[in-house]
């Protein structure tokens, strides 16, 4: 009797792809348009563009980006281990789905109101401290108890993600205005936020794999130690970095604001654009891994993941070229073309195309456009 031998084929991304993305990011940042450089060198203040004002803005920007990068590493650390940690402890798929649903409900109900509370009562600095404290609480809980409550951990991390989505950006905008910097300086910080967030997510993957090591049983608690250390560092940086004096907002003022929001069609359109983007991102992260391996070949998804984030880094560096360079496109026009590209990339994937190289290329295109859209939407929010 003859035995059939099935050879497994392993697909690996070409090393030249990593080099290409890295070189493009370096050249895109180093060769920014002259107009963009002159606008930054003009200084952040409206009245006098002195060198001292420019250095003050750079100090403020670097300090904020450091804090934001620490927070991004914390977010990415739990995302890398997520389902793998749960399956290691014997959690079934049904329990995972249930815990995720509970976390999403908590983020939708409680997390939505936290933004309004931070605006009117507590302040954005305290919201950032709550974000760090939630990560510290989950890290300590997982360090002490080998089997913490799945629902409680999901609720805390979902609330932390909800706070992360608005608190740091809101704190940046408020501090930028309070210190007298021009509003157009926010555009540079927005694309740098997207860039450094992608870098931090890659670093969190490297850190998680290094902490896990060869002994999975002992290494599984190491990410909790890292999360505790990062959250303590973030609490120190946020606590010493800003001296915020929140100003309470009267209920009457909020009612006027809400009446203006519900009547403004542009705000509804911006909200719809956000919802569409987040929906497409959620669908992508659910389906990208099964789609890549749909033809039966094995693929090292851990090597594909940095390619996607690298593409998002590259897309974020394109933002200052299009919005503040010689082209000076309107943000709205740029978003129209970007959303069309997202639709085209998803349309090709929807036809069940199973060549892995083409799929990874389309996924990289999706994330590159995503890196352009995120700072563009942030700019519209501040406008």
Short mmCIF file of N, CA, C and O in Angstrom, two decimals, residues 147-218:
data_model
loop_
_atom_site.label_atom_id
_atom_site.label_comp_id
_atom_site.label_asym_id
_atom_site.label_seq_id
_atom_site.Cartn_x
_atom_site.Cartn_y
_atom_site.Cartn_z
N UNK A 147 -6.54 32.81 38.41
CA UNK A 147 -7.76 32.76 37.60
C UNK A 147 -8.69 33.91 38.00
O UNK A 147 -9.67 33.72 38.72
N UNK A 148 -8.38 35.12 37.57
CA UNK A 148 -9.24 36.26 37.91
C UNK A 148 -10.57 36.19 37.18
O UNK A 148 -10.75 35.41 36.24
N UNK A 149 -11.51 36.99 37.64
CA UNK A 149 -12.82 37.03 37.01
C UNK A 149 -12.70 37.49 35.57
O UNK A 149 -12.18 38.58 35.29
N UNK A 150 -13.18 36.65 34.64
CA UNK A 150 -13.05 36.96 33.22
C UNK A 150 -13.87 38.19 32.87
O UNK A 150 -13.42 39.06 32.10
N UNK A 151 -15.08 38.28 33.39
CA UNK A 151 -15.96 39.41 33.08
C UNK A 151 -15.38 40.71 33.62
O UNK A 151 -15.38 41.72 32.93
N UNK A 152 -14.90 40.69 34.87
CA UNK A 152 -14.38 41.92 35.47
C UNK A 152 -13.14 42.42 34.72
O UNK A 152 -12.99 43.63 34.48
N UNK A 153 -12.26 41.49 34.34
CA UNK A 153 -11.08 41.89 33.58
C UNK A 153 -11.48 42.48 32.23
O UNK A 153 -10.91 43.48 31.78
N UNK A 154 -12.47 41.87 31.57
CA UNK A 154 -12.93 42.37 30.28
C UNK A 154 -13.55 43.75 30.41
O UNK A 154 -13.32 44.64 29.58
N UNK A 155 -14.33 43.97 31.47
CA UNK A 155 -14.96 45.27 31.70
C UNK A 155 -13.90 46.34 31.94
O UNK A 155 -13.95 47.44 31.36
N UNK A 156 -12.92 46.05 32.79
CA UNK A 156 -11.88 47.04 33.11
C UNK A 156 -11.06 47.40 31.88
O UNK A 156 -10.80 48.58 31.61
N UNK A 157 -10.66 46.38 31.10
CA UNK A 157 -9.85 46.65 29.92
C UNK A 157 -10.66 47.36 28.83
O UNK A 157 -10.11 48.20 28.10
N UNK A 158 -11.94 47.04 28.71
CA UNK A 158 -12.78 47.72 27.72
C UNK A 158 -12.99 49.18 28.10
O UNK A 158 -12.95 50.07 27.24
N UNK A 159 -13.18 49.44 29.39
CA UNK A 159 -13.30 50.83 29.84
C UNK A 159 -11.98 51.58 29.63
O UNK A 159 -11.98 52.76 29.24
N UNK A 160 -10.85 50.89 29.87
CA UNK A 160 -9.56 51.53 29.64
C UNK A 160 -9.37 51.87 28.17
O UNK A 160 -8.88 52.95 27.82
N UNK A 161 -9.78 50.97 27.27
CA UNK A 161 -9.69 51.24 25.84
C UNK A 161 -10.59 52.41 25.44
O UNK A 161 -10.21 53.25 24.61
N UNK A 162 -11.77 52.48 26.04
CA UNK A 162 -12.69 53.58 25.76
C UNK A 162 -12.09 54.91 26.20
O UNK A 162 -12.17 55.92 25.48
N UNK A 163 -11.48 54.93 27.38
CA UNK A 163 -10.85 56.16 27.87
C UNK A 163 -9.66 56.53 27.00
O UNK A 163 -9.43 57.70 26.68
N UNK A 164 -8.90 55.52 26.58
CA UNK A 164 -7.73 55.76 25.72
C UNK A 164 -8.12 56.44 24.42
O UNK A 164 -7.36 57.26 23.88
N UNK A 165 -9.31 56.11 23.92
CA UNK A 165 -9.73 56.64 22.61
C UNK A 165 -10.02 58.13 22.63
O UNK A 165 -10.00 58.76 21.57
N UNK A 166 -10.29 58.71 23.82
CA UNK A 166 -10.64 60.14 23.84
C UNK A 166 -9.80 60.95 24.81
O UNK A 166 -9.59 62.15 24.58
N UNK A 167 -9.31 60.36 25.90
CA UNK A 167 -8.74 61.18 26.97
C UNK A 167 -7.42 61.83 26.57
O UNK A 167 -7.20 63.02 26.83
N UNK A 168 -6.54 61.07 25.94
CA UNK A 168 -5.22 61.63 25.61
C UNK A 168 -5.33 62.69 24.52
O UNK A 168 -4.66 63.73 24.59
N UNK A 169 -6.17 62.45 23.52
CA UNK A 169 -6.36 63.46 22.49
C UNK A 169 -7.01 64.71 23.06
O UNK A 169 -6.61 65.84 22.73
N UNK A 170 -8.01 64.54 23.92
CA UNK A 170 -8.68 65.69 24.52
C UNK A 170 -7.71 66.48 25.40
O UNK A 170 -7.71 67.72 25.40
N UNK A 171 -6.87 65.75 26.16
CA UNK A 171 -5.89 66.44 27.00
C UNK A 171 -4.89 67.20 26.15
O UNK A 171 -4.49 68.33 26.49
N UNK A 172 -4.50 66.64 25.00
CA UNK A 172 -3.59 67.33 24.09
C UNK A 172 -4.20 68.63 23.58
O UNK A 172 -3.55 69.69 23.60
N UNK A 173 -5.45 68.57 23.15
CA UNK A 173 -6.11 69.75 22.58
C UNK A 173 -6.28 70.84 23.64
O UNK A 173 -6.01 72.02 23.39
N UNK A 174 -6.70 70.44 24.85
CA UNK A 174 -6.92 71.42 25.92
C UNK A 174 -5.60 72.07 26.33
O UNK A 174 -5.51 73.30 26.48
N UNK A 175 -4.55 71.26 26.53
CA UNK A 175 -3.26 71.81 26.94
C UNK A 175 -2.64 72.66 25.84
O UNK A 175 -1.98 73.67 26.11
N UNK A 176 -2.83 72.26 24.58
CA UNK A 176 -2.31 73.04 23.46
C UNK A 176 -2.93 74.44 23.43
O UNK A 176 -2.24 75.44 23.19
N UNK A 177 -4.23 74.50 23.70
CA UNK A 177 -4.92 75.80 23.72
C UNK A 177 -4.56 76.60 24.96
O UNK A 177 -4.37 77.82 24.88
N UNK A 178 -4.46 75.92 26.09
CA UNK A 178 -4.18 76.62 27.35
C UNK A 178 -2.79 77.26 27.34
O UNK A 178 -2.60 78.35 27.89
N UNK A 179 -1.82 76.60 26.69
CA UNK A 179 -0.46 77.13 26.65
C UNK A 179 -0.24 78.10 25.50
O UNK A 179 0.87 78.58 25.31
N UNK A 180 -1.28 78.37 24.71
CA UNK A 180 -1.20 79.41 23.71
C UNK A 180 -0.61 78.99 22.39
O UNK A 180 -0.25 79.85 21.58
N UNK A 181 -0.50 77.68 22.11
CA UNK A 181 0.03 77.24 20.84
C UNK A 181 -1.05 77.33 19.77
O UNK A 181 -2.24 77.20 20.05
N UNK A 182 -0.61 77.56 18.54
CA UNK A 182 -1.56 77.66 17.43
C UNK A 182 -2.23 76.33 17.17
O UNK A 182 -1.67 75.26 17.39
N UNK A 183 -3.46 76.40 16.65
CA UNK A 183 -4.24 75.18 16.45
C UNK A 183 -3.65 74.31 15.34
O UNK A 183 -3.75 73.09 15.39
N UNK A 184 -3.00 74.94 14.33
CA UNK A 184 -2.49 74.14 13.24
C UNK A 184 -1.29 73.29 13.65
O UNK A 184 -0.91 72.36 12.93
N UNK A 185 -0.70 73.57 14.83
CA UNK A 185 0.38 72.71 15.31
C UNK A 185 -0.15 71.34 15.75
O UNK A 185 0.64 70.39 15.88
N UNK A 186 -1.45 71.25 15.99
CA UNK A 186 -2.03 69.98 16.38
C UNK A 186 -1.93 68.95 15.25
O UNK A 186 -1.84 67.75 15.52
N UNK A 187 -1.95 69.40 14.00
CA UNK A 187 -1.91 68.46 12.88
C UNK A 187 -0.63 67.63 12.91
O UNK A 187 -0.66 66.42 12.67
N UNK A 188 0.50 68.26 13.22
CA UNK A 188 1.75 67.53 13.32
C UNK A 188 1.70 66.50 14.44
O UNK A 188 2.17 65.37 14.30
N UNK A 189 1.12 66.89 15.56
CA UNK A 189 1.05 65.97 16.69
C UNK A 189 0.10 64.82 16.41
O UNK A 189 0.34 63.69 16.86
N UNK A 190 -0.97 65.06 15.66
CA UNK A 190 -1.93 64.00 15.37
C UNK A 190 -1.30 62.88 14.55
O UNK A 190 -1.47 61.70 14.87
N UNK A 191 -0.55 63.23 13.48
CA UNK A 191 0.04 62.16 12.69
C UNK A 191 1.18 61.48 13.44
O UNK A 191 1.42 60.28 13.28
N UNK A 192 1.87 62.24 14.31
CA UNK A 192 2.90 61.62 15.14
C UNK A 192 2.29 60.67 16.16
O UNK A 192 2.90 59.64 16.50
N UNK A 193 1.09 60.99 16.65
CA UNK A 193 0.39 60.07 17.55
C UNK A 193 0.12 58.74 16.85
O UNK A 193 0.35 57.66 17.42
N UNK A 194 -0.40 58.80 15.63
CA UNK A 194 -0.66 57.57 14.88
C UNK A 194 0.63 56.81 14.60
O UNK A 194 0.67 55.58 14.70
N UNK A 195 1.69 57.54 14.26
CA UNK A 195 2.97 56.91 13.96
C UNK A 195 3.53 56.21 15.20
O UNK A 195 3.90 55.02 15.15
N UNK A 196 3.57 56.91 16.33
CA UNK A 196 4.15 56.33 17.54
C UNK A 196 3.25 55.25 18.14
O UNK A 196 3.76 54.32 18.79
N UNK A 197 1.96 55.35 17.94
CA UNK A 197 1.08 54.27 18.40
C UNK A 197 1.38 52.98 17.65
O UNK A 197 1.43 51.90 18.25
N UNK A 198 1.60 53.06 16.34
CA UNK A 198 1.94 51.87 15.56
C UNK A 198 3.28 51.30 16.00
O UNK A 198 3.44 50.08 16.13
N UNK A 199 4.26 52.18 16.22
CA UNK A 199 5.57 51.72 16.71
C UNK A 199 5.42 51.04 18.06
O UNK A 199 6.02 49.98 18.32
N UNK A 200 4.60 51.62 18.94
CA UNK A 200 4.40 51.05 20.27
C UNK A 200 3.72 49.70 20.21
O UNK A 200 4.04 48.79 21.01
N UNK A 201 2.79 49.52 19.28
CA UNK A 201 2.12 48.23 19.15
C UNK A 201 3.10 47.15 18.67
O UNK A 201 3.03 46.00 19.11
N UNK A 202 4.01 47.53 17.78
CA UNK A 202 5.05 46.57 17.36
C UNK A 202 5.96 46.23 18.53
O UNK A 202 6.31 45.06 18.76
N UNK A 203 6.36 47.24 19.29
CA UNK A 203 7.21 47.00 20.46
C UNK A 203 6.50 46.15 21.50
O UNK A 203 7.14 45.32 22.17
N UNK A 204 5.21 46.33 21.65
CA UNK A 204 4.46 45.51 22.62
C UNK A 204 4.45 44.04 22.19
O UNK A 204 4.51 43.14 23.04
N UNK A 205 4.40 43.78 20.86
CA UNK A 205 4.47 42.41 20.39
C UNK A 205 5.84 41.81 20.67
O UNK A 205 5.95 40.66 21.13
N UNK A 206 6.89 42.58 20.40
CA UNK A 206 8.25 42.10 20.69
C UNK A 206 8.42 41.85 22.18
O UNK A 206 8.98 40.82 22.60
N UNK A 207 7.92 42.78 23.00
CA UNK A 207 8.04 42.65 24.45
C UNK A 207 7.27 41.43 24.95
O UNK A 207 7.77 40.67 25.80
N UNK A 208 6.06 41.21 24.42
CA UNK A 208 5.26 40.08 24.87
C UNK A 208 5.93 38.75 24.51
O UNK A 208 5.97 37.82 25.33
N UNK A 209 6.45 38.64 23.29
CA UNK A 209 7.13 37.40 22.90
C UNK A 209 8.39 37.16 23.71
O UNK A 209 8.72 36.02 24.06
N UNK A 210 9.12 38.25 24.02
CA UNK A 210 10.33 38.10 24.83
C UNK A 210 10.00 37.69 26.26
O UNK A 210 10.68 36.85 26.85
N UNK A 211 8.93 38.26 26.82
CA UNK A 211 8.53 37.89 28.18
C UNK A 211 8.01 36.47 28.25
O UNK A 211 8.21 35.78 29.25
N UNK A 212 7.33 36.05 27.19
CA UNK A 212 6.78 34.69 27.19
C UNK A 212 7.91 33.66 27.19
O UNK A 212 7.86 32.68 27.95
N UNK A 213 8.93 33.87 26.37
CA UNK A 213 10.08 32.98 26.35
C UNK A 213 9.74 31.58 25.91
O UNK A 213 8.71 31.32 25.27
N UNK A 214 10.58 30.66 26.28
CA UNK A 214 10.37 29.25 25.90
C UNK A 214 9.47 28.51 26.88
O UNK A 214 8.82 27.54 26.51
N UNK A 215 9.44 28.96 28.13
CA UNK A 215 8.60 28.32 29.14
C UNK A 215 7.28 29.08 29.23
O UNK A 215 7.19 30.12 29.88
N UNK A 216 6.25 28.55 28.57
CA UNK A 216 4.97 29.25 28.51
C UNK A 216 4.33 29.33 29.88
O UNK A 216 3.72 30.34 30.26
N UNK A 217 4.46 28.27 30.68
CA UNK A 217 3.83 28.25 32.00
C UNK A 217 4.33 29.34 32.91
O UNK A 217 3.56 30.02 33.59
N UNK A 218 5.65 29.56 32.93
CA UNK A 218 6.22 30.61 33.78
C UNK A 218 6.13 31.99 33.13
O UNK A 218 5.99 33.00 33.81
#
